[in-house]
Amino acid sequence: MAGERNYWQLLANGTFFRLATHISGVTTVLPYIATELGGDAILVALLVPLYTVGALLGMTLAPTVLRVTTAIAVLMVAIAGLLTVLTAVNATVVGLWCACDGSALELRLHSYPLLITSLLIGVVTGGSGVIYPMVMSTLLSPQRRSDLLLRQTGYGAALAVLVTASSIGYLSNLEPQEQDADLLWLGAAALTISTLCCLGLKSDSAEMMAGPARITDVLRQGYGYLRQNLWLRRYVIIHLVFLAVTLAPMFFAIYTASSLGPDNGDLERFLVFSGCGLLIGIPFWRLVRRRLGTRGMYACSAILTAATGILCIVSRQWQLLPTLWSFGLVLLLAAVANQGVFPASQDWIMSKVEEDAAAVVLSFSQILVSVGMIVVGFGLAIAAESGGAIWPLVMMTGLASLALLAVIWVPAVVRIPA
């Protein structure tokens, strides 16, 4: 009974969390807003790298946090509550940005705080990236865990489509800056509900495995595990190569805002497209996971990202569709492609790692990938700020094709019955 209740509470928590990420996330929505409002190119390019630096710190600290408390409800409430506060700060900053007179000094005063909040959101999110998989492993069976991940994404996307579509009529009467601030406030409200959903989580007699006492132990033990296990080395390399896939939504969001110019006011419409993409992804990724296994999920993610780049090139060159539809379909495909990577990675790593090493391996592997993400994220963001040039799209398509070639290293036998 407790396990079933935990499943539904985690589903509600994750659904509202995904809704908030969809309409106020640092890796996609915030760079779009900063670009749309005329922020400096360096500001836009630094948002995701600073978020990643924070995530890196959060991942490193997570095993230590688990030594302080392994109380699941406390950890989950703290994560969601802190993200609520930080998202509300972002909404306030964007609202103040509306009132500035457009001078360089005013833009810096109202836009640079976003860099600080991006860093702090990264710390919290990075820690949750280690803690949340362990929460799921403690409370749920492997099949229920994977089912939960896909349902959270899909239900969150459905809510996002409903919220953004229903708000178009209201938001369209506001200035673009006011639209952006209201979307962020909606994200803060969704995170508040997500926080409340964690209050009743019960672990019964099961407790999560605590991590090492010191950060240096995480690095030392993680490095030792990496040297001893070929599968973990391949896992890290694959995810470094797949950074173009995981960062594709950010890239195409910035590219879209840069191509359309400041104050285009189409953010909520594009969010409807990407939300529809996540809805389409639920049955699609379930089918791929059941029929093709983990390797198939990685391969399809890479293929879809390459197809997204090709579609954007064709749309820019020949203008076959209206602007809203061409960029909307691009963001839809990027969302679908990105959606399959995380469940596939969880199937892979949780099927290989021993329970007593889970905290260290999850932290260390994500730390290594995040170091690469800092560099790749900055480079992709700078490239996307090209004002609609074709060469960044060619580059993204090439990187996705490289990821597809690397899929041969993903084990084909990591399958969990549907």
PDB file of N, CA and C in Angstrom, residues 214-261:
ATOM      1  N   ARG A 214      33.379  12.761   2.681  1.00  0.00           N
ATOM      2  CA  ARG A 214      34.071  13.916   2.098  1.00  0.00           C
ATOM      3  C   ARG A 214      33.967  13.905   0.581  1.00  0.00           C
ATOM      4  N   ILE A 215      34.025  15.108   0.011  1.00  0.00           N
ATOM      5  CA  ILE A 215      33.958  15.241  -1.444  1.00  0.00           C
ATOM      6  C   ILE A 215      35.148  14.543  -2.095  1.00  0.00           C
ATOM      7  N   THR A 216      36.309  14.645  -1.466  1.00  0.00           N
ATOM      8  CA  THR A 216      37.490  13.979  -2.033  1.00  0.00           C
ATOM      9  C   THR A 216      37.292  12.470  -2.120  1.00  0.00           C
ATOM     10  N   ASP A 217      36.510  11.920  -1.183  1.00  0.00           N
ATOM     11  CA  ASP A 217      36.221  10.483  -1.245  1.00  0.00           C
ATOM     12  C   ASP A 217      35.359  10.137  -2.452  1.00  0.00           C
ATOM     13  N   VAL A 218      34.432  11.032  -2.793  1.00  0.00           N
ATOM     14  CA  VAL A 218      33.595  10.820  -3.981  1.00  0.00           C
ATOM     15  C   VAL A 218      34.475  10.729  -5.222  1.00  0.00           C
ATOM     16  N   LEU A 219      35.416  11.680  -5.335  1.00  0.00           N
ATOM     17  CA  LEU A 219      36.282  11.709  -6.512  1.00  0.00           C
ATOM     18  C   LEU A 219      37.232  10.511  -6.527  1.00  0.00           C
ATOM     19  N   ARG A 220      37.792  10.177  -5.379  1.00  0.00           N
ATOM     20  CA  ARG A 220      38.745   9.069  -5.322  1.00  0.00           C
ATOM     21  C   ARG A 220      38.055   7.731  -5.592  1.00  0.00           C
ATOM     22  N   GLN A 221      36.932   7.493  -4.927  1.00  0.00           N
ATOM     23  CA  GLN A 221      36.222   6.238  -5.123  1.00  0.00           C
ATOM     24  C   GLN A 221      35.627   6.144  -6.526  1.00  0.00           C
ATOM     25  N   GLY A 222      35.121   7.281  -7.014  1.00  0.00           N
ATOM     26  CA  GLY A 222      34.552   7.289  -8.363  1.00  0.00           C
ATOM     27  C   GLY A 222      35.606   7.006  -9.412  1.00  0.00           C
ATOM     28  N   TYR A 223      36.787   7.581  -9.248  1.00  0.00           N
ATOM     29  CA  TYR A 223      37.867   7.341 -10.205  1.00  0.00           C
ATOM     30  C   TYR A 223      38.302   5.873 -10.169  1.00  0.00           C
ATOM     31  N   GLY A 224      38.370   5.316  -8.957  1.00  0.00           N
ATOM     32  CA  GLY A 224      38.730   3.905  -8.846  1.00  0.00           C
ATOM     33  C   GLY A 224      37.702   3.009  -9.516  1.00  0.00           C
ATOM     34  N   TYR A 225      36.437   3.320  -9.333  1.00  0.00           N
ATOM     35  CA  TYR A 225      35.380   2.528  -9.968  1.00  0.00           C
ATOM     36  C   TYR A 225      35.438   2.674 -11.485  1.00  0.00           C
ATOM     37  N   LEU A 226      35.759   3.887 -11.955  1.00  0.00           N
ATOM     38  CA  LEU A 226      35.864   4.126 -13.398  1.00  0.00           C
ATOM     39  C   LEU A 226      36.977   3.297 -14.011  1.00  0.00           C
ATOM     40  N   ARG A 227      38.120   3.220 -13.331  1.00  0.00           N
ATOM     41  CA  ARG A 227      39.253   2.452 -13.851  1.00  0.00           C
ATOM     42  C   ARG A 227      38.951   0.958 -13.897  1.00  0.00           C
ATOM     43  N   GLN A 228      38.164   0.494 -12.969  1.00  0.00           N
ATOM     44  CA  GLN A 228      37.911  -0.938 -12.867  1.00  0.00           C
ATOM     45  C   GLN A 228      36.767  -1.426 -13.754  1.00  0.00           C
ATOM     46  N   ASN A 229      35.942  -0.512 -14.267  1.00  0.00           N
ATOM     47  CA  ASN A 229      34.734  -0.917 -14.980  1.00  0.00           C
ATOM     48  C   ASN A 229      34.686  -0.299 -16.370  1.00  0.00           C
ATOM     49  N   LEU A 230      34.827  -1.143 -17.374  1.00  0.00           N
ATOM     50  CA  LEU A 230      34.773  -0.689 -18.761  1.00  0.00           C
ATOM     51  C   LEU A 230      33.414  -0.095 -19.109  1.00  0.00           C
ATOM     52  N   TRP A 231      32.342  -0.683 -18.559  1.00  0.00           N
ATOM     53  CA  TRP A 231      31.007  -0.184 -18.908  1.00  0.00           C
ATOM     54  C   TRP A 231      30.825   1.268 -18.473  1.00  0.00           C
ATOM     55  N   LEU A 232      31.413   1.653 -17.318  1.00  0.00           N
ATOM     56  CA  LEU A 232      31.269   3.027 -16.844  1.00  0.00           C
ATOM     57  C   LEU A 232      32.066   3.985 -17.721  1.00  0.00           C
ATOM     58  N   ARG A 233      33.249   3.563 -18.182  1.00  0.00           N
ATOM     59  CA  ARG A 233      34.018   4.417 -19.093  1.00  0.00           C
ATOM     60  C   ARG A 233      33.233   4.660 -20.381  1.00  0.00           C
ATOM     61  N   ARG A 234      32.621   3.608 -20.891  1.00  0.00           N
ATOM     62  CA  ARG A 234      31.812   3.766 -22.107  1.00  0.00           C
ATOM     63  C   ARG A 234      30.589   4.651 -21.837  1.00  0.00           C
ATOM     64  N   TYR A 235      29.997   4.475 -20.682  1.00  0.00           N
ATOM     65  CA  TYR A 235      28.831   5.288 -20.305  1.00  0.00           C
ATOM     66  C   TYR A 235      29.187   6.777 -20.324  1.00  0.00           C
ATOM     67  N   VAL A 236      30.300   7.129 -19.713  1.00  0.00           N
ATOM     68  CA  VAL A 236      30.714   8.531 -19.654  1.00  0.00           C
ATOM     69  C   VAL A 236      31.020   9.066 -21.056  1.00  0.00           C
ATOM     70  N   ILE A 237      31.749   8.298 -21.850  1.00  0.00           N
ATOM     71  CA  ILE A 237      32.101   8.742 -23.206  1.00  0.00           C
ATOM     72  C   ILE A 237      30.845   8.957 -24.046  1.00  0.00           C
ATOM     73  N   ILE A 238      29.906   8.021 -23.971  1.00  0.00           N
ATOM     74  CA  ILE A 238      28.661   8.151 -24.733  1.00  0.00           C
ATOM     75  C   ILE A 238      27.929   9.436 -24.359  1.00  0.00           C
ATOM     76  N   HIS A 239      27.871   9.733 -23.071  1.00  0.00           N
ATOM     77  CA  HIS A 239      27.124  10.924 -22.661  1.00  0.00           C
ATOM     78  C   HIS A 239      27.873  12.214 -22.969  1.00  0.00           C
ATOM     79  N   LEU A 240      29.176  12.160 -23.068  1.00  0.00           N
ATOM     80  CA  LEU A 240      29.914  13.332 -23.553  1.00  0.00           C
ATOM     81  C   LEU A 240      29.625  13.568 -25.031  1.00  0.00           C
ATOM     82  N   VAL A 241      29.604  12.497 -25.807  1.00  0.00           N
ATOM     83  CA  VAL A 241      29.294  12.620 -27.236  1.00  0.00           C
ATOM     84  C   VAL A 241      27.849  13.053 -27.432  1.00  0.00           C
ATOM     85  N   PHE A 242      26.958  12.619 -26.544  1.00  0.00           N
ATOM     86  CA  PHE A 242      25.537  12.926 -26.677  1.00  0.00           C
ATOM     87  C   PHE A 242      25.157  14.297 -26.116  1.00  0.00           C
ATOM     88  N   LEU A 243      26.129  15.110 -25.756  1.00  0.00           N
ATOM     89  CA  LEU A 243      25.810  16.443 -25.252  1.00  0.00           C
ATOM     90  C   LEU A 243      25.075  17.280 -26.293  1.00  0.00           C
ATOM     91  N   ALA A 244      25.383  17.051 -27.563  1.00  0.00           N
ATOM     92  CA  ALA A 244      24.662  17.781 -28.620  1.00  0.00           C
ATOM     93  C   ALA A 244      23.180  17.420 -28.608  1.00  0.00           C
ATOM     94  N   VAL A 245      22.855  16.191 -28.245  1.00  0.00           N
ATOM     95  CA  VAL A 245      21.464  15.746 -28.187  1.00  0.00           C
ATOM     96  C   VAL A 245      20.782  16.309 -26.939  1.00  0.00           C
ATOM     97  N   THR A 246      21.441  16.196 -25.791  1.00  0.00           N
ATOM     98  CA  THR A 246      20.825  16.663 -24.553  1.00  0.00           C
ATOM     99  C   THR A 246      20.708  18.187 -24.501  1.00  0.00           C
ATOM    100  N   LEU A 247      21.587  18.890 -25.204  1.00  0.00           N
ATOM    101  CA  LEU A 247      21.537  20.359 -25.234  1.00  0.00           C
ATOM    102  C   LEU A 247      20.800  20.903 -26.450  1.00  0.00           C
ATOM    103  N   ALA A 248      20.259  20.022 -27.280  1.00  0.00           N
ATOM    104  CA  ALA A 248      19.565  20.476 -28.491  1.00  0.00           C
ATOM    105  C   ALA A 248      18.382  21.399 -28.191  1.00  0.00           C
ATOM    106  N   PRO A 249      17.530  21.118 -27.173  1.00  0.00           N
ATOM    107  CA  PRO A 249      16.445  22.069 -26.889  1.00  0.00           C
ATOM    108  C   PRO A 249      16.953  23.464 -26.564  1.00  0.00           C
ATOM    109  N   MET A 250      18.040  23.566 -25.785  1.00  0.00           N
ATOM    110  CA  MET A 250      18.626  24.872 -25.500  1.00  0.00           C
ATOM    111  C   MET A 250      19.107  25.537 -26.767  1.00  0.00           C
ATOM    112  N   PHE A 251      19.841  24.795 -27.604  1.00  0.00           N
ATOM    113  CA  PHE A 251      20.402  25.341 -28.826  1.00  0.00           C
ATOM    114  C   PHE A 251      19.303  25.892 -29.734  1.00  0.00           C
ATOM    115  N   PHE A 252      18.275  25.093 -29.968  1.00  0.00           N
ATOM    116  CA  PHE A 252      17.229  25.522 -30.893  1.00  0.00           C
ATOM    117  C   PHE A 252      16.352  26.620 -30.298  1.00  0.00           C
ATOM    118  N   ALA A 253      16.222  26.673 -28.963  1.00  0.00           N
ATOM    119  CA  ALA A 253      15.484  27.772 -28.342  1.00  0.00           C
ATOM    120  C   ALA A 253      16.210  29.096 -28.551  1.00  0.00           C
ATOM    121  N   ILE A 254      17.519  29.104 -28.302  1.00  0.00           N
ATOM    122  CA  ILE A 254      18.301  30.328 -28.510  1.00  0.00           C
ATOM    123  C   ILE A 254      18.331  30.692 -29.988  1.00  0.00           C
ATOM    124  N   TYR A 255      18.512  29.693 -30.845  1.00  0.00           N
ATOM    125  CA  TYR A 255      18.559  29.944 -32.290  1.00  0.00           C
ATOM    126  C   TYR A 255      17.242  30.549 -32.770  1.00  0.00           C
ATOM    127  N   THR A 256      16.133  30.051 -32.265  1.00  0.00           N
ATOM    128  CA  THR A 256      14.822  30.578 -32.655  1.00  0.00           C
ATOM    129  C   THR A 256      14.663  32.022 -32.220  1.00  0.00           C
ATOM    130  N   ALA A 257      14.969  32.303 -30.945  1.00  0.00           N
ATOM    131  CA  ALA A 257      14.833  33.673 -30.445  1.00  0.00           C
ATOM    132  C   ALA A 257      15.767  34.617 -31.181  1.00  0.00           C
ATOM    133  N   SER A 258      16.989  34.180 -31.472  1.00  0.00           N
ATOM    134  CA  SER A 258      17.952  35.010 -32.191  1.00  0.00           C
ATOM    135  C   SER A 258      17.497  35.277 -33.619  1.00  0.00           C
ATOM    136  N   SER A 259      16.906  34.275 -34.266  1.00  0.00           N
ATOM    137  CA  SER A 259      16.445  34.431 -35.649  1.00  0.00           C
ATOM    138  C   SER A 259      15.250  35.371 -35.743  1.00  0.00           C
ATOM    139  N   LEU A 260      14.353  35.300 -34.752  1.00  0.00           N
ATOM    140  CA  LEU A 260      13.136  36.117 -34.801  1.00  0.00           C
ATOM    141  C   LEU A 260      13.347  37.527 -34.295  1.00  0.00           C
ATOM    142  N   GLY A 261      14.426  37.745 -33.541  1.00  0.00           N
ATOM    143  CA  GLY A 261      14.706  39.084 -33.044  1.00  0.00           C
ATOM    144  C   GLY A 261      14.021  39.356 -31.716  1.00  0.00           C
TER     145      GLY A 261
END
